[in-house]
Amino acid sequence: MSLHTTSPALSYRCAPWTHAQGVDPVGSALTCDTLVLIEVSPPWPRDVGEIPAFADLQRRNLRRTRVLAVRPPADDLNDPIGKAGVPLGSAVASDQPGPSVGRGVRVTIWRRVDSGRFVGTDHLVPAEGIADEVARLLEAPQADPASRIAPAEVLLCGHGARDRCCARLGTRLALDVATAWPGVRVRRCSHTGGHRFAPTGFTLPDGRAWGFLDAETLDAVVRRSGPPPLRGHYRGDTALDTWGQVAERELFERFGWAWLDYQLTSARTEIAAGGRSATVELAWGGPTGPAAATARIDVIRDVPVLVCGEPPERAEKTAPELALRSIDLTGTG
């Protein structure tokens, strides 16, 4: 494993240190088909699963579902530095964003409808029995006649109790781009994994995860302008596992933004003995017909996952960095 030497005076912040090592964030995105976003004013506990409603939802073993806290937009208007805290269940009375004006908790549910697209709905649910109401909506999407289709969304991790880089870098970026794109909602969210790649974020409805973001890169992603800024920023497609995300990036790079309109029809990963390499098979339908790819991916090194502020020798775990070894394409796609 090759790590860059640093000055003893360096403050070991996890994201700058990881960036200095040249670590590629691809393959670090979570895998999910449903995102449940519950508006909760910070401060959030280090593990949002400690919030009773979140704990209740986690006990229900919702398959391929991730529950995140999101900062109410009113917080950013009234308290841009994020020091005020209102516990979950407090009344939220606002008409933007959300389905209606009233007292309750705003919830957004993003559901995958195909390999590269989610559809989101905004709801206002009673402060009591949030978990029951969310579970009901997950089982019956049409159960809330007052729901509204959610706008396109950028979620940026600003979970300070979890990681200082997310708190500082994610919050700064969220404030910088808060009103950058008409019709696109920007919200800070709780931990999404991969804090060492801060600022991290999701774009919806395409369901992609990004890291080492800045305003210029994020603008290119939201507007789909220029070549996709994948190298050094793309964490992966949440439809796929870790290995599949590496293979999918290569296809994204080859086909450009048009790739986001293609439909994956199958994905298969075979991990070799020892877990240091894998073969990924992806198939999709493109504008000129079906196509497929077989990719071979290796672990190229194990990188310390820093506890933010502490040197790498104190890291309690490492994370594999993956790289594409080869890819073969068949079909026209």
CSV table of N, CA and C in Angstrom, one decimal, residues 4-83:
chain,number,residue,atom,x,y,z
A,4,HIS,N,1.0,8.7,0.8
A,4,HIS,CA,1.8,9.9,0.7
A,4,HIS,C,2.3,10.3,2.1
A,5,THR,N,3.6,10.7,2.1
A,5,THR,CA,4.1,11.2,3.4
A,5,THR,C,3.6,12.7,3.6
A,6,THR,N,3.4,13.1,4.8
A,6,THR,CA,2.9,14.4,5.1
A,6,THR,C,3.7,15.0,6.2
A,7,SER,N,3.5,16.3,6.4
A,7,SER,CA,4.2,17.1,7.4
A,7,SER,C,3.6,16.7,8.8
A,8,PRO,N,4.5,16.7,9.8
A,8,PRO,CA,3.9,16.4,11.1
A,8,PRO,C,2.9,17.4,11.6
A,9,ALA,N,2.9,18.6,10.9
A,9,ALA,CA,2.0,19.6,11.3
A,9,ALA,C,0.6,19.5,10.7
A,10,LEU,N,0.5,18.5,9.8
A,10,LEU,CA,-0.8,18.3,9.2
A,10,LEU,C,-1.9,17.9,10.2
A,11,SER,N,-3.0,18.5,10.0
A,11,SER,CA,-4.2,18.1,10.8
A,11,SER,C,-4.9,17.0,10.0
A,12,TYR,N,-5.0,15.8,10.6
A,12,TYR,CA,-5.5,14.7,9.8
A,12,TYR,C,-7.0,14.7,9.7
A,13,ARG,N,-7.5,15.6,8.9
A,13,ARG,CA,-8.9,15.6,8.6
A,13,ARG,C,-9.2,14.5,7.5
A,14,CYS,N,-10.2,13.7,7.7
A,14,CYS,CA,-10.3,12.5,6.9
A,14,CYS,C,-10.5,12.7,5.4
A,15,ALA,N,-11.2,13.8,5.0
A,15,ALA,CA,-11.4,14.0,3.6
A,15,ALA,C,-10.2,14.6,2.9
A,16,PRO,N,-9.6,15.6,3.4
A,16,PRO,CA,-8.4,16.1,2.8
A,16,PRO,C,-7.2,15.1,2.7
A,17,TRP,N,-7.1,14.3,3.8
A,17,TRP,CA,-6.1,13.3,3.8
A,17,TRP,C,-6.4,12.2,2.8
A,18,THR,N,-7.6,11.7,2.7
A,18,THR,CA,-7.9,10.7,1.7
A,18,THR,C,-7.7,11.2,0.3
A,19,HIS,N,-8.1,12.5,0.0
A,19,HIS,CA,-7.9,13.1,-1.3
A,19,HIS,C,-6.5,13.2,-1.6
A,20,ALA,N,-5.6,13.5,-0.6
A,20,ALA,CA,-4.2,13.6,-0.9
A,20,ALA,C,-3.6,12.2,-1.2
A,21,GLN,N,-4.2,11.1,-0.8
A,21,GLN,CA,-3.7,9.8,-1.2
A,21,GLN,C,-4.2,9.4,-2.6
A,22,GLY,N,-5.0,10.2,-3.2
A,22,GLY,CA,-5.4,9.9,-4.6
A,22,GLY,C,-6.4,8.8,-4.6
A,23,VAL,N,-7.2,8.6,-3.5
A,23,VAL,CA,-8.1,7.5,-3.5
A,23,VAL,C,-9.3,7.8,-4.4
A,24,ASP,N,-9.7,6.8,-5.2
A,24,ASP,CA,-10.8,6.8,-6.1
A,24,ASP,C,-12.1,6.5,-5.3
A,25,PRO,N,-13.1,7.3,-5.3
A,25,PRO,CA,-14.3,7.0,-4.5
A,25,PRO,C,-15.2,6.0,-5.1
A,26,VAL,N,-15.0,5.6,-6.4
A,26,VAL,CA,-15.9,4.8,-7.1
A,26,VAL,C,-16.1,3.4,-6.3
A,27,GLY,N,-17.3,2.9,-6.2
A,27,GLY,CA,-17.6,1.7,-5.5
A,27,GLY,C,-18.0,1.9,-4.1
A,28,SER,N,-18.1,3.2,-3.6
A,28,SER,CA,-18.3,3.4,-2.2
A,28,SER,C,-19.8,3.8,-2.0
A,29,ALA,N,-20.6,3.9,-3.0
A,29,ALA,CA,-22.0,4.3,-2.8
A,29,ALA,C,-22.8,3.2,-2.1
A,30,LEU,N,-23.8,3.6,-1.3
A,30,LEU,CA,-24.7,2.6,-0.8
A,30,LEU,C,-25.6,2.0,-1.9
A,31,THR,N,-26.1,0.8,-1.6
A,31,THR,CA,-27.0,0.2,-2.5
A,31,THR,C,-28.4,0.2,-1.9
A,32,CYS,N,-29.4,0.8,-2.7
A,32,CYS,CA,-30.7,0.9,-2.1
A,32,CYS,C,-31.7,1.1,-3.3
A,33,ASP,N,-33.0,0.8,-3.0
A,33,ASP,CA,-34.0,1.0,-4.0
A,33,ASP,C,-35.1,2.0,-3.4
A,34,THR,N,-35.0,2.4,-2.2
A,34,THR,CA,-35.9,3.3,-1.6
A,34,THR,C,-35.1,4.2,-0.6
A,35,LEU,N,-35.4,5.5,-0.7
A,35,LEU,CA,-34.8,6.5,0.3
A,35,LEU,C,-36.0,7.1,1.0
A,36,VAL,N,-36.0,7.1,2.3
A,36,VAL,CA,-37.0,7.8,3.1
A,36,VAL,C,-36.3,9.0,3.8
A,37,LEU,N,-36.7,10.1,3.5
A,37,LEU,CA,-36.2,11.4,4.1
A,37,LEU,C,-37.1,12.0,5.0
A,38,ILE,N,-36.7,12.1,6.3
A,38,ILE,CA,-37.6,12.7,7.3
A,38,ILE,C,-37.0,14.0,7.8
A,39,GLU,N,-37.7,15.1,7.7
A,39,GLU,CA,-37.2,16.3,8.2
A,39,GLU,C,-37.1,16.4,9.7
A,40,VAL,N,-35.8,16.6,10.1
A,40,VAL,CA,-35.5,16.7,11.5
A,40,VAL,C,-34.5,17.8,11.7
A,41,SER,N,-34.8,18.8,12.6
A,41,SER,CA,-33.9,19.9,12.8
A,41,SER,C,-32.7,19.4,13.6
A,42,PRO,N,-31.5,19.7,13.2
A,42,PRO,CA,-30.3,19.3,13.9
A,42,PRO,C,-30.3,20.0,15.3
A,43,PRO,N,-29.4,19.6,16.2
A,43,PRO,CA,-28.4,18.5,16.0
A,43,PRO,C,-28.9,17.1,16.0
A,44,TRP,N,-28.4,16.3,15.1
A,44,TRP,CA,-28.7,14.9,15.1
A,44,TRP,C,-27.7,14.1,15.9
A,45,PRO,N,-28.2,13.0,16.5
A,45,PRO,CA,-27.2,12.1,17.2
A,45,PRO,C,-26.2,11.5,16.1
A,46,ARG,N,-25.1,11.0,16.6
A,46,ARG,CA,-24.1,10.5,15.7
A,46,ARG,C,-24.7,9.3,14.9
A,47,ASP,N,-25.6,8.6,15.5
A,47,ASP,CA,-26.3,7.5,14.7
A,47,ASP,C,-27.8,7.9,14.8
A,48,VAL,N,-28.3,8.3,13.6
A,48,VAL,CA,-29.7,8.7,13.6
A,48,VAL,C,-30.7,7.6,14.0
A,49,GLY,N,-30.2,6.4,14.0
A,49,GLY,CA,-31.0,5.2,14.5
A,49,GLY,C,-31.4,5.3,15.9
A,50,GLU,N,-30.7,6.3,16.6
A,50,GLU,CA,-31.1,6.5,18.0
A,50,GLU,C,-32.4,7.3,18.2
A,51,ILE,N,-32.8,8.0,17.1
A,51,ILE,CA,-34.0,8.7,17.1
A,51,ILE,C,-35.2,7.7,17.1
A,52,PRO,N,-36.1,7.7,18.0
A,52,PRO,CA,-37.1,6.7,18.2
A,52,PRO,C,-37.8,6.3,16.9
A,53,ALA,N,-38.3,7.2,16.1
A,53,ALA,CA,-39.0,6.9,14.9
A,53,ALA,C,-38.1,6.2,13.9
A,54,PHE,N,-36.8,6.6,13.8
A,54,PHE,CA,-35.8,5.9,12.9
A,54,PHE,C,-35.6,4.5,13.4
A,55,ALA,N,-35.4,4.3,14.7
A,55,ALA,CA,-35.2,3.0,15.3
A,55,ALA,C,-36.3,2.1,15.0
A,56,ASP,N,-37.6,2.6,15.1
A,56,ASP,CA,-38.8,1.8,14.8
A,56,ASP,C,-38.8,1.3,13.4
A,57,LEU,N,-38.4,2.2,12.5
A,57,LEU,CA,-38.4,1.9,11.1
A,57,LEU,C,-37.3,0.8,10.8
A,58,GLN,N,-36.1,1.0,11.4
A,58,GLN,CA,-35.0,0.0,11.2
A,58,GLN,C,-35.4,-1.4,11.7
A,59,ARG,N,-36.2,-1.5,12.8
A,59,ARG,CA,-36.7,-2.8,13.3
A,59,ARG,C,-37.6,-3.5,12.3
A,60,ARG,N,-38.1,-2.8,11.4
A,60,ARG,CA,-39.1,-3.4,10.4
A,60,ARG,C,-38.4,-4.1,9.3
A,61,ASN,N,-37.1,-4.0,9.2
A,61,ASN,CA,-36.3,-4.7,8.2
A,61,ASN,C,-36.8,-4.4,6.8
A,62,LEU,N,-36.9,-3.1,6.5
A,62,LEU,CA,-37.3,-2.7,5.2
A,62,LEU,C,-36.2,-3.0,4.2
A,63,ARG,N,-36.5,-3.7,3.2
A,63,ARG,CA,-35.5,-4.2,2.2
A,63,ARG,C,-35.0,-3.1,1.3
A,64,ARG,N,-33.7,-3.1,1.2
A,64,ARG,CA,-33.0,-2.1,0.3
A,64,ARG,C,-33.5,-0.7,0.5
A,65,THR,N,-33.7,-0.3,1.8
A,65,THR,CA,-34.3,1.0,2.1
A,65,THR,C,-33.3,1.7,3.0
A,66,ARG,N,-33.1,3.0,2.7
A,66,ARG,CA,-32.2,3.8,3.6
A,66,ARG,C,-33.0,5.0,4.1
A,67,VAL,N,-33.0,5.2,5.5
A,67,VAL,CA,-33.7,6.2,6.1
A,67,VAL,C,-32.7,7.3,6.5
A,68,LEU,N,-33.0,8.5,6.1
A,68,LEU,CA,-32.1,9.7,6.3
A,68,LEU,C,-32.8,10.8,7.0
A,69,ALA,N,-32.1,11.5,7.9
A,69,ALA,CA,-32.7,12.8,8.4
A,69,ALA,C,-32.3,13.8,7.4
A,70,VAL,N,-33.2,14.8,7.2
A,70,VAL,CA,-32.9,15.9,6.3
A,70,VAL,C,-33.2,17.2,7.1
A,71,ARG,N,-32.5,18.2,6.8
A,71,ARG,CA,-32.6,19.5,7.5
A,71,ARG,C,-33.8,20.2,6.9
A,72,PRO,N,-34.8,20.7,7.7
A,72,PRO,CA,-35.9,21.5,7.2
A,72,PRO,C,-35.3,22.7,6.5
A,73,PRO,N,-35.9,23.1,5.3
A,73,PRO,CA,-35.4,24.3,4.7
A,73,PRO,C,-35.5,25.6,5.6
A,74,ALA,N,-36.5,25.6,6.4
A,74,ALA,CA,-36.7,26.8,7.3
A,74,ALA,C,-35.5,27.0,8.2
A,75,ASP,N,-34.8,25.9,8.6
A,75,ASP,CA,-33.6,26.0,9.4
A,75,ASP,C,-32.5,26.8,8.7
A,76,ASP,N,-32.4,26.6,7.4
A,76,ASP,CA,-31.3,27.3,6.6
A,76,ASP,C,-31.7,28.8,6.5
A,77,LEU,N,-33.0,29.1,6.5
A,77,LEU,CA,-33.4,30.5,6.4
A,77,LEU,C,-33.2,31.2,7.7
A,78,ASN,N,-33.5,30.5,8.8
A,78,ASN,CA,-33.5,31.2,10.1
A,78,ASN,C,-32.2,31.0,10.8
A,79,ASP,N,-31.5,30.0,10.5
A,79,ASP,CA,-30.3,29.6,11.3
A,79,ASP,C,-29.2,29.0,10.4
A,80,PRO,N,-28.6,29.9,9.5
A,80,PRO,CA,-27.7,29.3,8.5
A,80,PRO,C,-26.5,28.7,9.1
A,81,ILE,N,-26.1,28.9,10.3
A,81,ILE,CA,-24.9,28.3,10.8
A,81,ILE,C,-25.3,27.0,11.6
A,82,GLY,N,-26.6,26.7,11.7
A,82,GLY,CA,-27.0,25.4,12.2
A,82,GLY,C,-26.8,25.2,13.7
A,83,LYS,N,-27.0,26.2,14.5
A,83,LYS,CA,-26.8,25.9,16.0
A,83,LYS,C,-28.1,25.6,16.7
